[in-house]
Amino acid sequence: MARPFAVAGLTVLFVCAVLFFLPERIYGWVAVFFGLLFAAFAVLTARGHKGLRAVTLVSFCGAVAAAAIFVQARLVYYPTLSLQGDGAQITATVIGREEARYGRWYTELRLDSVNGRDVYVKARLSATTPYYPAYGDVLTFSGDIYPLGETDPGIAESYKAKGMYLGVLHPAHLTVTKPYIEHMFEYILKIRDYTLDTLDRLFPGEPGQLLQGMLLGEENLPYATANAFRRLGISHLFAVSGLHMSLLAWSVYRALALLFRKSRFPAVFTILFVLFFMALTGFTASACRAGIMMMTLLVGKLFDRNADSLNSLGFAALLLVLPNPLSAGAAGLQLSFGCTLGILLFRKPPVPPDPTLMKPKPSFGEWAIQSVAASLRTTLFASAFFVPICLLRFSGAIPLITPLTNLLLVPPASLLLLIAAVGTLVSPLPVLANAVSALGLPLLRLYLRVVRSVSALPFPSLLPQNRFPLVTLAVLAMVICVFLVLSYFRRARIWFRLAAFCGVLSVPVLSLYGFANARTLTLTLLAADRSTSVLVSQGDRNLLLGVGGSSMTASYAEQALEHRAAAGLDALVVPHCDAEYPAGVIQLLRDIPVTKTLSAVADDAASYISPAYGTLAQGLTQSILWDGVQFAAFVTKDSIAVRLQTTASSAAILFDAACKPSALPQGFLQADTLVCFASPPEGLDLQTYKTILFSCPATAAKNILQTILSRLHVPTLSRLQEPPPTTYIGFAGYGVSPVIQLVS
């Protein structure tokens, strides 16, 4: 078998990735199924069927992968979840830096003991005050342990893939014990901090933040700039991967090879550099994948052997997935391996030069055309698995301009990455550091200006919302890429014609998909501790109703806009509660471009919003939100209600319980959908609604749900699985919850 590591590693990765999203109860049966297949094929192979070796290896690796993920789920995941409880006595070791987000401080811990029971699991500590712990510090405290993402399955899957299953809240009586010897990773974190400070000093402002993201994956860019990279499909520049590793590692290796000719020292030193750089970036999945492949290649240099890239990729998959099979469910790991597999699988193998053939040196024009074609081919090869994975894993918008932007903006990013590395290395020498700064700053500002200008252009994006066309497009994208690759290798027109046919076939699917998305009015609930807001979206238009008086809700709004690749908000409505707690509005207006702001507060309490803003007068205000969507707001002294009307459906939104139906105009609450941020007000006939959605703390959800069911004449919670045929009841927990779609 030519590439056993490639077959074994990719099989393990694929089986674990598929099983991650399936019920745990079938893991054991899948392992038994693959085990029986292995036994059958092993017997046939032993009897002389040599062509079945690959299938035998695949079935064996499938059995191993299914058994491994079964063991981790039963012996690690579920026993870890059983540790949850309030007032637990905890001893933990700090294994990450303290980060401030949403007004809280988060620290990654390794729990050593819980209530006297020895454990060895990762957890996230959330506190309202900072403790400034160092890596390796031992914390002793009491706190409440809960499963991460318990109200949001998407977040729970993300933490599950990271191997972090628990969160800790309300730490009390916390004591910090310093280790006798400072932990090695604390030195690495100090080097990382020094690198970040150096880049910020040499390239102040956004240029330095851009280099911090490119070199170390630090996410410090303002929302508008980071969103510009996302809209262009080049945000992968901030995920340390093969581009970064190959550029930096090969630069180090080539430089040392010039000084130490015919020596193994360059390869050994570069392997150590790769390990150090992986630690510096936090051992992310993409950095580990690229680092393992690079070290495999360098080990081949030590023994005068050429490492096979596909075998190296499979070896990296085995090293990363087998110790933690649930990590195969991480989207970042899937994208990293998928893009690399597409490039390696479909690229044309290099042909050794023939000394008998003397080819003329290509002209500059021919060289430029060949370089552009090679870049386009690489992007196309990577898209063979990248596009289907994105369509199936993400609900956010996928820009269709990605191949062109990768061709234009990724090559200059390599130069900027080298500038960041050189600037950090020469920072102790002021003269050289200032020279690098003087050279790099204009280039960085020009690059950022080009990114913003290109992202401001109108171009189509694919926003997945319907499952059937989603899967259809994913299959068509992969088939087109495969046919184009075959046409390139085989030099046969039939493959190109098949690719063109699939491309023509995808046009009506894309058209119907885009038409449906453009007509769909989506209400996305953003729920935080104190209150909730609603993002109203249709196509590229976005309206935010309230910010919830919380910086966390503002962050959820930014996250929802990121998913839609939106450049900003067309309008923002500020209700009464946001005037009392302005932190969320201030953060939102600071981070996101807002075209128009409307306040329900008529006095100076809302003067912080902007120098000029509109006011919703008390009483009824009606207007056309955008084509096909009517907006109506009824404002009283202490509450606000909103009604959205399309040609085919309507929605009524009540911001607080103080909004009485009797005080509203007649017919204002007659709609298909009712959204309320607490229990629906009394005196409202709930049976007239097709959809009822409420948002509240999880502790109050059961009581509110029981109240709604009783008003719908469904007496018990046991009937929740069989709601009234004309009404759908939904509960939105904390986070981003897209739950309602209205067709105009």
XYZ file of C-alpha atoms in Angstrom:
744
model
C 0.000 0.000 0.000
C 1.485 3.308 -1.123
C 0.140 5.675 1.559
C -0.937 3.753 4.679
C -0.740 6.749 7.042
C -2.934 8.827 4.716
C -5.592 6.100 4.545
C -5.498 5.422 8.295
C -5.426 9.032 9.490
C -8.102 10.371 7.164
C -10.376 7.399 7.903
C -10.104 8.014 11.645
C -10.768 11.732 11.155
C -13.784 11.149 8.902
C -15.412 8.499 11.115
C -14.947 10.549 14.306
C -16.218 13.723 12.586
C -19.388 11.981 11.398
C -20.041 10.223 14.717
C -19.587 13.503 16.620
C -22.956 14.708 15.271
C -24.766 11.398 15.726
C -26.378 10.042 18.923
C -23.914 8.456 21.347
C -25.997 5.303 21.597
C -24.932 4.164 18.105
C -21.159 4.545 18.693
C -20.813 1.000 19.966
C -22.853 -0.458 17.118
C -20.720 1.387 14.548
C -17.573 -0.011 16.168
C -19.029 -3.539 15.995
C -20.023 -3.022 12.340
C -16.529 -1.892 11.323
C -15.025 -4.694 13.395
C -17.051 -7.317 11.500
C -16.048 -5.713 8.199
C -12.404 -5.836 9.234
C -12.645 -9.514 10.171
C -14.242 -10.374 6.822
C -11.761 -8.419 4.710
C -8.809 -9.633 6.781
C -9.777 -13.244 5.988
C -10.084 -12.445 2.280
C -6.738 -10.620 2.280
C -5.037 -13.557 4.019
C -6.369 -15.848 1.282
C -4.559 -13.883 -1.391
C -6.851 -10.978 -2.321
C -4.102 -8.347 -2.148
C -6.320 -5.660 -3.668
C -8.390 -5.570 -0.491
C -5.566 -4.317 1.732
C -6.746 -0.725 1.596
C -10.336 -1.694 2.409
C -9.096 -3.859 5.281
C -7.105 -0.937 6.696
C -10.101 1.406 6.314
C -12.414 -0.993 8.179
C -9.830 -1.506 10.940
C -9.323 2.246 11.381
C -13.097 2.791 11.348
C -13.480 0.264 14.172
C -10.658 1.896 16.153
C -12.140 5.392 15.648
C -15.662 4.343 16.648
C -14.360 2.479 19.704
C -12.192 5.462 20.721
C -15.011 8.010 20.533
C -17.327 5.551 22.336
C -14.828 5.166 25.164
C -14.272 8.924 25.457
C -18.001 9.655 25.507
C -18.794 6.986 28.128
C -15.709 7.205 30.325
C -14.795 10.892 30.071
C -17.595 13.123 28.745
C -20.612 11.916 30.727
C -18.703 11.326 33.996
C -17.388 14.876 33.670
C -20.914 16.279 33.289
C -21.899 14.495 36.508
C -19.618 16.880 38.429
C -22.069 19.785 38.037
C -23.566 21.247 41.165
C -23.672 24.362 43.336
C -21.229 25.170 46.113
C -18.592 22.630 45.063
C -15.187 22.705 46.765
C -12.681 22.982 43.923
C -8.923 22.742 43.540
C -7.712 23.677 40.064
C -4.573 24.607 38.124
C -4.479 27.557 35.740
C -3.684 26.453 32.154
C -4.531 29.633 30.265
C -4.475 33.404 30.423
C -7.286 35.444 31.960
C -9.378 37.131 29.254
C -11.888 39.962 29.659
C -15.108 39.723 27.606
C -18.627 41.093 28.110
C -17.663 42.652 31.436
C -16.479 39.303 32.872
C -13.097 37.610 33.256
C -12.592 34.079 31.918
C -9.755 31.726 32.850
C -9.051 28.232 31.538
C -8.514 25.735 34.358
C -7.665 22.102 34.881
C -9.823 20.787 37.715
C -7.688 18.649 40.018
C -10.322 17.812 42.636
C -14.044 18.483 43.159
C -15.511 17.877 46.635
C -12.481 15.747 47.503
C -12.801 13.618 44.377
C -9.717 13.553 42.157
C -10.502 14.569 38.575
C -8.486 15.703 35.573
C -10.751 17.759 33.302
C -10.682 21.199 31.692
C -13.101 23.926 32.781
C -13.677 27.646 32.282
C -13.837 29.960 35.287
C -16.103 32.991 34.871
C -15.778 35.806 37.417
C -16.954 39.401 37.767
C -13.585 40.559 39.118
C -10.081 39.775 37.815
C -7.670 37.592 39.812
C -4.632 37.941 37.494
C -3.486 34.315 37.835
C -0.310 33.048 36.171
C 0.073 29.801 34.262
C 0.541 26.941 36.732
C -1.020 28.716 39.735
C -3.148 26.479 41.971
C -6.572 27.909 42.876
C -8.645 26.701 45.823
C -12.214 27.995 46.057
C -15.894 27.105 46.134
C -18.101 27.649 43.095
C -21.036 26.485 40.995
C -20.225 23.971 38.229
C -22.481 23.826 35.166
C -22.267 22.332 31.623
C -21.000 24.854 29.089
C -23.570 25.758 26.450
C -26.469 24.146 28.291
C -28.942 26.588 26.669
C -27.352 26.612 23.202
C -26.592 23.290 21.438
C -24.262 24.993 18.937
C -22.054 26.422 21.679
C -22.179 23.123 23.567
C -20.869 21.283 20.490
C -18.051 23.817 20.115
C -16.893 23.358 23.724
C -17.357 19.600 23.475
C -14.980 19.495 20.497
C -12.451 21.583 22.439
C -12.486 19.105 25.316
C -13.843 21.745 27.714
C -17.168 20.543 29.073
C -17.691 22.498 32.301
C -17.920 26.090 33.435
C -17.463 27.472 36.946
C -19.443 30.456 38.254
C -19.526 32.496 41.464
C -16.070 31.692 42.865
C -15.887 32.363 46.610
C -13.095 32.213 49.189
C -10.526 31.955 46.397
C -6.880 31.474 47.354
C -3.966 31.406 44.909
C -0.887 29.251 45.515
C 2.159 30.046 43.410
C 4.336 27.124 42.231
C 7.906 26.924 43.532
C 9.257 27.138 39.989
C 7.550 29.233 37.324
C 5.891 27.040 34.731
C 7.575 26.761 31.334
C 4.435 27.923 29.519
C 4.388 31.083 31.608
C 7.667 32.023 29.899
C 6.100 31.263 26.513
C 3.105 33.450 27.375
C 5.484 36.247 28.368
C 7.218 35.933 25.000
C 3.820 36.100 23.322
C 2.933 39.234 25.292
C 6.298 40.777 24.377
C 5.655 40.022 20.703
C 2.192 41.587 20.837
C 3.510 44.695 22.625
C 6.353 45.017 20.125
C 4.017 44.879 17.134
C 1.724 47.411 18.796
C 4.669 49.735 19.426
C 6.248 49.458 15.968
C 2.932 49.545 14.076
C 0.461 51.505 16.236
C -3.275 51.233 15.690
C -4.935 48.900 13.221
C -1.709 47.978 11.356
C -0.305 46.466 14.553
C -3.573 44.702 15.336
C -3.563 43.259 11.815
C -0.034 41.865 12.267
C -0.931 40.466 15.703
C -3.731 38.511 14.075
C -1.622 37.316 11.152
C 1.389 36.247 13.211
C -0.217 34.851 16.385
C -3.946 34.600 15.646
C -4.811 37.385 18.110
C -8.317 38.810 17.541
C -7.903 42.513 18.268
C -9.156 44.162 15.076
C -12.187 46.481 15.318
C -15.477 44.999 14.219
C -15.672 46.947 10.945
C -12.187 45.866 9.818
C -12.566 42.248 10.932
C -15.944 42.107 9.198
C -14.345 43.369 5.978
C -12.002 40.348 5.997
C -14.953 38.033 6.682
C -17.014 39.532 3.863
C -14.138 38.863 1.455
C -13.599 35.290 2.669
C -9.976 35.857 3.747
C -10.391 35.691 7.524
C -8.326 32.484 7.383
C -5.298 34.788 7.415
C -5.857 35.107 11.179
C -5.801 31.333 11.754
C -2.192 30.193 11.986
C -1.928 27.362 9.458
C 0.166 26.072 6.554
C 0.699 29.510 5.011
C 2.230 30.876 8.207
C 4.134 27.732 9.141
C 5.664 27.111 5.723
C 6.654 30.755 5.256
C 8.287 31.183 8.671
C 9.771 27.685 9.038
C 11.225 27.579 5.521
C 12.642 31.090 5.965
C 14.445 29.893 9.099
C 15.604 26.671 7.417
C 16.885 28.392 4.271
C 18.719 31.053 6.262
C 20.469 28.428 8.404
C 21.198 26.229 5.361
C 23.230 29.087 3.892
C 25.349 29.271 7.056
C 25.644 25.547 7.798
C 26.117 23.758 4.513
C 25.997 19.946 4.488
C 24.871 19.902 8.102
C 21.798 18.559 9.874
C 21.703 21.481 12.278
C 19.274 23.602 10.145
C 16.681 20.804 10.163
C 17.044 20.150 13.914
C 16.853 23.844 14.790
C 13.816 24.372 12.524
C 11.996 21.451 14.188
C 12.566 23.122 17.568
C 11.397 26.442 16.090
C 8.190 24.812 14.804
C 7.480 23.356 18.266
C 8.099 26.750 19.868
C 5.876 28.532 17.353
C 3.071 25.990 17.913
C 3.264 26.713 21.656
C 3.360 30.458 20.980
C 0.086 30.257 19.038
C -1.613 28.187 21.742
C -1.488 24.803 19.988
C -4.525 25.560 17.839
C -5.771 22.766 15.563
C -4.615 24.387 12.314
C -1.199 25.279 13.768
C -0.698 21.731 15.092
C -1.705 20.217 11.740
C 0.707 22.435 9.835
C 3.441 21.973 12.459
C 3.249 18.168 12.423
C 3.405 18.100 8.623
C 6.362 20.480 8.633
C 8.242 18.464 11.262
C 7.604 15.258 9.305
C 9.129 16.890 6.260
C 12.143 18.090 8.262
C 12.664 14.655 9.836
C 12.820 13.320 6.276
C 15.581 15.862 5.590
C 17.533 14.492 8.541
C 17.495 10.985 7.060
C 17.803 12.071 3.409
C 14.272 10.995 2.581
C 11.422 12.837 0.915
C 8.301 12.848 3.070
C 5.011 12.169 1.295
C 2.588 15.050 1.910
C -0.553 12.905 2.058
C 1.112 10.504 4.492
C 2.177 13.496 6.595
C -1.414 14.781 6.607
C -2.724 11.378 7.713
C -0.041 11.120 10.396
C -1.072 14.546 11.708
C -4.710 13.394 11.813
C -3.770 10.311 13.851
C -1.753 12.361 16.357
C -4.489 14.965 16.818
C -7.659 12.864 16.754
C -6.843 9.566 18.460
C -5.937 11.125 21.867
C -9.134 13.208 21.746
C -11.655 11.720 19.248
C -14.322 14.329 20.017
C -11.967 17.028 18.689
C -12.852 15.812 15.166
C -16.096 17.766 15.536
C -14.276 21.118 15.640
C -15.034 23.178 12.535
C -11.519 24.678 12.500
C -9.884 21.253 12.443
C -12.215 20.030 9.686
C -11.535 23.086 7.535
C -7.779 22.850 8.059
C -7.622 19.203 7.020
C -10.230 19.642 4.284
C -8.445 22.506 2.521
C -5.063 20.774 2.779
C -6.515 17.487 1.524
C -8.069 19.230 -1.481
C -4.756 20.845 -2.409
C -2.717 17.659 -1.972
C -5.251 15.294 -3.526
C -5.986 17.245 -6.678
C -2.717 18.974 -7.433
C -0.654 17.725 -10.351
C 2.378 15.770 -9.092
C 5.713 17.391 -9.997
C 7.460 15.934 -13.028
C 11.251 15.541 -12.724
C 13.067 17.691 -15.295
C 14.321 15.998 -18.442
C 17.940 17.060 -19.097
C 17.566 16.209 -22.785
C 14.862 18.857 -23.244
C 15.983 22.467 -23.164
C 12.931 24.639 -22.515
C 13.318 28.360 -23.111
C 13.020 30.587 -20.104
C 9.474 32.015 -19.940
C 8.985 35.710 -20.441
C 7.654 37.918 -17.661
C 4.156 37.825 -19.130
C 4.148 34.044 -19.370
C 5.513 33.767 -15.828
C 2.765 36.105 -14.525
C 0.024 34.129 -16.298
C 1.400 30.851 -14.970
C 1.575 32.255 -11.429
C -2.022 33.518 -11.570
C -3.216 30.185 -12.961
C -1.357 28.294 -10.220
C -2.930 30.474 -7.514
C -6.397 29.980 -8.976
C -5.872 26.228 -9.164
C -4.740 26.122 -5.535
C -7.828 28.087 -4.433
C -10.032 25.804 -6.510
C -8.449 22.670 -5.068
C -8.875 23.946 -1.511
C -12.520 24.820 -2.258
C -13.307 21.205 -3.164
C -13.794 20.431 0.550
C -13.861 23.940 2.016
C -17.161 24.982 0.403
C -19.128 21.830 1.343
C -17.849 21.953 4.939
C -18.800 25.636 5.248
C -22.243 25.019 3.772
C -22.942 22.142 6.139
C -21.297 23.510 9.314
C -21.962 27.250 9.318
C -25.134 29.286 9.205
C -23.263 32.445 8.258
C -22.950 34.014 4.827
C -20.399 32.557 2.400
C -18.999 35.174 -0.033
C -18.858 34.029 -3.652
C -15.967 36.399 -4.371
C -13.548 34.319 -2.267
C -11.441 32.832 -5.145
C -10.727 36.295 -6.539
C -9.943 37.885 -3.162
C -7.639 34.997 -2.236
C -5.795 35.543 -5.519
C -5.417 39.296 -4.952
C -5.003 39.679 -1.191
C -3.324 36.528 0.145
C 0.093 36.928 -1.640
C 0.646 40.443 -0.187
C -0.252 39.020 3.236
C 2.855 36.799 3.036
C 5.027 39.911 2.782
C 3.218 41.488 5.748
C 3.763 38.310 7.764
C 7.507 38.502 7.106
C 7.492 42.170 8.137
C 5.861 41.181 11.458
C 8.444 38.444 12.079
C 11.423 40.635 11.154
C 10.112 43.556 13.200
C 9.820 41.336 16.283
C 13.330 39.901 15.823
C 15.064 43.274 15.395
C 13.038 45.080 18.066
C 16.026 45.184 20.507
C 17.899 47.231 17.850
C 16.103 50.607 17.636
C 17.641 51.655 14.309
C 16.624 48.485 12.484
C 13.245 48.360 14.236
C 12.429 51.930 13.166
C 13.504 51.116 9.613
C 11.156 48.101 9.502
C 8.388 50.253 10.963
C 8.928 52.999 8.390
C 8.835 50.437 5.581
C 5.906 48.404 6.880
C 3.451 51.055 8.039
C 2.642 52.465 4.549
C 2.230 48.943 3.162
C -0.057 47.932 6.026
C -2.220 51.042 5.687
C -2.476 50.523 1.941
C -3.439 46.867 2.456
C -6.156 47.784 4.974
C -7.467 50.506 2.647
C -7.698 48.022 -0.236
C -9.508 45.456 1.963
C -12.058 48.029 3.106
C -12.604 49.345 -0.429
C -13.104 45.895 -1.940
C -15.403 44.773 0.893
C -17.586 47.852 0.312
C -18.315 46.719 -3.266
C -21.642 44.930 -3.874
C -21.040 41.232 -4.428
C -23.216 38.168 -3.832
C -23.008 36.027 -0.730
C -24.617 32.691 0.025
C -26.607 32.731 3.260
C -27.573 29.164 4.231
C -31.096 28.975 5.656
C -32.820 26.067 3.927
C -31.391 22.570 4.309
C -32.386 21.024 0.964
C -30.737 23.560 -1.388
C -27.865 23.717 1.083
C -26.982 20.041 0.620
C -27.610 20.320 -3.148
C -25.152 23.197 -3.463
C -22.572 21.403 -1.319
C -22.701 18.319 -3.556
C -22.610 20.393 -6.756
C -19.620 22.402 -5.510
C -17.617 19.266 -4.811
C -18.603 17.624 -8.139
C -17.614 20.726 -10.135
C -14.216 20.875 -8.434
C -13.579 17.176 -9.028
C -14.530 17.428 -12.721
C -12.312 20.478 -13.231
C -9.400 18.693 -11.594
C -9.932 15.632 -13.801
C -10.068 17.835 -16.889
C -6.760 19.396 -15.848
C -5.037 16.051 -15.258
C -6.542 13.977 -18.060
C -6.568 16.747 -20.669
C -9.978 15.455 -21.772
C -12.774 17.816 -22.735
C -15.464 15.492 -21.419
C -14.579 16.352 -17.814
C -14.626 20.076 -18.526
C -18.028 19.708 -20.194
C -19.365 17.808 -17.205
C -18.075 20.542 -14.886
C -19.703 23.193 -17.085
C -22.970 21.222 -17.049
C -22.923 21.042 -13.229
C -22.133 24.756 -13.130
C -25.134 25.519 -15.330
C -27.234 23.209 -13.154
C -26.221 25.134 -10.026
C -27.348 28.486 -11.492
C -31.099 27.871 -11.036
C -30.461 26.426 -7.568
C -28.471 29.532 -6.617
C -31.100 31.798 -8.177
C -33.987 30.151 -6.334
C -31.911 30.092 -3.166
C -31.004 33.762 -3.418
C -34.568 34.714 -4.337
C -35.937 32.829 -1.331
C -33.360 34.416 0.986
C -34.089 37.882 -0.373
C -37.809 37.407 0.393
C -37.316 35.843 3.827
C -37.641 38.170 6.799
C -35.707 36.633 9.698
C -36.173 37.550 13.353
C -33.111 36.653 15.420
C -33.437 36.826 19.198
C -30.396 37.972 21.180
C -30.922 37.013 24.812
C -28.653 38.063 27.705
C -28.896 38.251 31.485
C -31.043 41.349 31.792
C -33.210 41.519 28.663
C -33.483 40.624 25.002
C -33.302 42.342 21.641
C -34.393 41.329 18.144
C -32.415 41.546 14.904
C -34.710 41.892 11.877
C -32.974 40.889 8.630
C -33.965 40.554 5.002
C -31.276 40.079 2.382
C -28.601 42.684 3.141
C -30.942 44.889 5.209
C -30.766 44.780 9.030
C -32.733 46.464 11.825
C -31.967 45.979 15.530
C -34.827 46.432 17.990
C -33.139 47.271 21.291
C -29.720 46.346 22.641
C -30.933 44.848 25.902
C -29.116 47.371 28.086
C -26.140 44.994 28.188
C -22.743 44.864 26.528
C -23.229 41.100 26.213
C -26.339 41.594 24.067
C -24.401 44.082 21.940
C -21.752 41.410 21.437
C -24.472 38.937 20.432
C -25.729 41.494 17.899
C -22.223 41.802 16.453
C -22.009 38.009 16.262
C -25.359 37.765 14.442
C -24.284 40.451 11.946
C -21.005 38.612 11.400
C -22.948 35.470 10.490
C -24.813 37.446 7.846
C -21.632 39.198 6.619
C -23.465 42.489 7.144
C -21.539 45.732 6.834
C -23.654 47.416 9.506
C -27.171 48.285 10.653
C -29.690 50.182 8.539
C -31.568 51.216 11.665
C -31.400 50.882 15.453
C -34.418 51.304 17.720
C -33.536 52.213 21.333
C -36.330 51.428 23.841
C -36.710 52.808 27.368
C -34.631 50.155 29.140
C -31.570 50.938 27.011
C -31.658 54.592 28.092
C -31.399 53.440 31.717
C -28.534 50.997 30.958
C -26.650 52.554 28.012
C -23.569 50.283 28.016
C -24.875 48.079 25.210
C -25.889 50.972 22.949
C -22.567 52.743 23.481
C -20.614 49.587 22.579
C -22.764 48.914 19.516
C -22.448 52.449 18.127
C -18.708 52.295 18.749
C -18.186 49.020 16.894
C -20.847 48.883 14.161
C -21.804 51.464 11.512
C -25.443 52.487 12.070
C -27.268 54.427 9.353
C -30.234 55.617 11.427
C -30.978 55.601 15.165
C -34.486 55.935 16.594
C -35.004 56.471 20.329
C -38.206 55.908 22.278
C -36.907 58.324 24.945
C -37.751 61.933 24.176
C -35.639 63.683 26.816
C -31.902 64.121 27.344
C -31.553 60.592 28.732
C -30.661 59.385 25.240
C -28.237 62.183 24.346
C -25.318 59.742 24.540
C -26.511 57.933 21.419
C -25.122 60.307 18.804
C -25.046 64.027 18.042
C -28.131 63.576 15.818
C -30.745 60.870 16.228
C -34.419 60.425 15.524
C -37.114 60.145 18.158
C -40.135 57.862 18.178
C -42.942 60.089 19.413
C -45.393 58.712 21.937
C -48.299 57.041 20.251
C -48.396 55.231 16.919
C -45.619 55.668 14.347
C -45.854 53.931 10.970
C -43.328 53.797 8.143
C -41.966 51.612 5.352
C -38.943 49.802 6.733
C -37.754 48.784 3.258
C -39.385 47.376 0.157
C -42.214 45.027 1.092
C -41.885 45.454 4.886
C -44.014 47.838 6.962
C -42.883 48.983 10.412
C -45.189 50.236 13.157
C -44.217 51.237 16.712
C -46.510 52.198 19.578
C -44.661 54.104 22.313
C -45.985 54.905 25.779
C -44.224 56.486 28.723
C -42.713 53.236 29.962
C -43.028 50.665 27.134
C -42.868 50.058 23.421
C -44.473 47.537 21.064
C -43.466 46.909 17.450
C -45.372 45.363 14.554
C -43.765 44.108 11.319
C -45.989 43.435 8.318
C -45.054 41.766 5.028
C -47.360 40.930 2.137
C -47.777 37.362 3.396
C -47.238 37.414 7.165
C -46.787 39.602 10.223
C -45.163 39.665 13.673
C -45.916 41.551 16.888
C -43.081 42.197 19.371
C -43.670 43.199 22.996
C -40.588 44.526 24.774
C -41.828 44.288 28.360
C -44.711 43.182 30.516
C -45.776 46.805 31.066
C -47.199 46.862 27.528
C -50.948 46.247 28.009
C -52.969 44.988 25.008
C -55.848 47.301 25.956
C -53.592 50.348 25.563
C -52.577 49.411 22.002
C -54.483 50.396 18.863
C -57.114 47.927 17.750
C -55.627 45.137 15.624
C -52.022 46.033 16.523
C -51.353 42.596 18.028
C -53.237 40.653 15.351
C -50.346 38.808 13.706
C -49.069 35.372 12.761
C -46.174 35.539 15.236
C -45.980 36.885 18.783
C -42.596 37.640 20.364
C -42.477 38.647 24.020
C -39.596 39.020 26.471
C -41.585 37.621 29.368
C -44.914 35.886 29.832
C -47.518 37.051 27.279
C -49.756 39.742 28.814
C -53.170 38.828 30.150
C -56.196 39.497 27.992
C -54.510 38.278 24.814
C -56.014 35.376 22.864
C -52.955 33.191 22.237
C -54.875 30.739 20.054
C -54.882 33.228 17.175
C -51.071 32.980 16.746
C -49.248 30.434 14.621
C -45.982 31.046 16.493
C -45.403 32.198 20.066
C -41.853 32.877 21.141
C -40.798 34.023 24.593
C -37.393 34.728 26.106
C -36.518 34.655 29.783
C -33.994 33.114 32.217
C -34.003 29.336 32.038
C -35.191 29.136 35.664
C -38.456 30.883 34.746
C -39.007 29.149 31.400
C -40.944 26.196 32.811
C -43.481 28.371 34.665
C -44.015 30.672 31.671
C -44.375 27.696 29.362
C -46.952 26.146 31.663
C -48.891 29.424 31.667
C -48.879 29.602 27.864
C -49.988 25.978 27.539
C -52.835 26.444 29.988
C -54.026 29.480 28.031
C -53.889 27.332 24.900
C -55.957 24.690 26.720
C -53.063 22.206 26.854
C -53.150 21.250 30.554
C -49.822 19.506 31.196
C -46.186 19.848 30.208
C -46.216 16.224 29.096
C -48.161 17.380 26.052
C -45.355 19.697 24.983
C -44.191 17.208 22.371
C -47.706 17.467 20.855
C -48.528 21.196 20.810
C -51.777 22.513 19.357
C -51.734 21.993 15.580
C -52.035 25.724 14.827
C -49.417 27.000 17.281
C -45.661 26.591 17.613
C -44.174 27.497 21.007
C -40.503 28.379 21.236
C -38.168 29.343 24.072
C -34.985 31.306 23.352
C -32.164 30.789 25.821
C -29.121 33.008 26.206
C -27.168 33.718 23.040
C -28.064 34.080 19.368
C -31.256 32.206 18.441
C -32.578 32.566 14.865
C -36.042 31.104 15.259
C -38.597 32.899 13.068
C -38.724 33.326 9.300
C -41.497 35.310 7.603
C -41.886 35.210 3.821
C -42.856 38.499 2.254
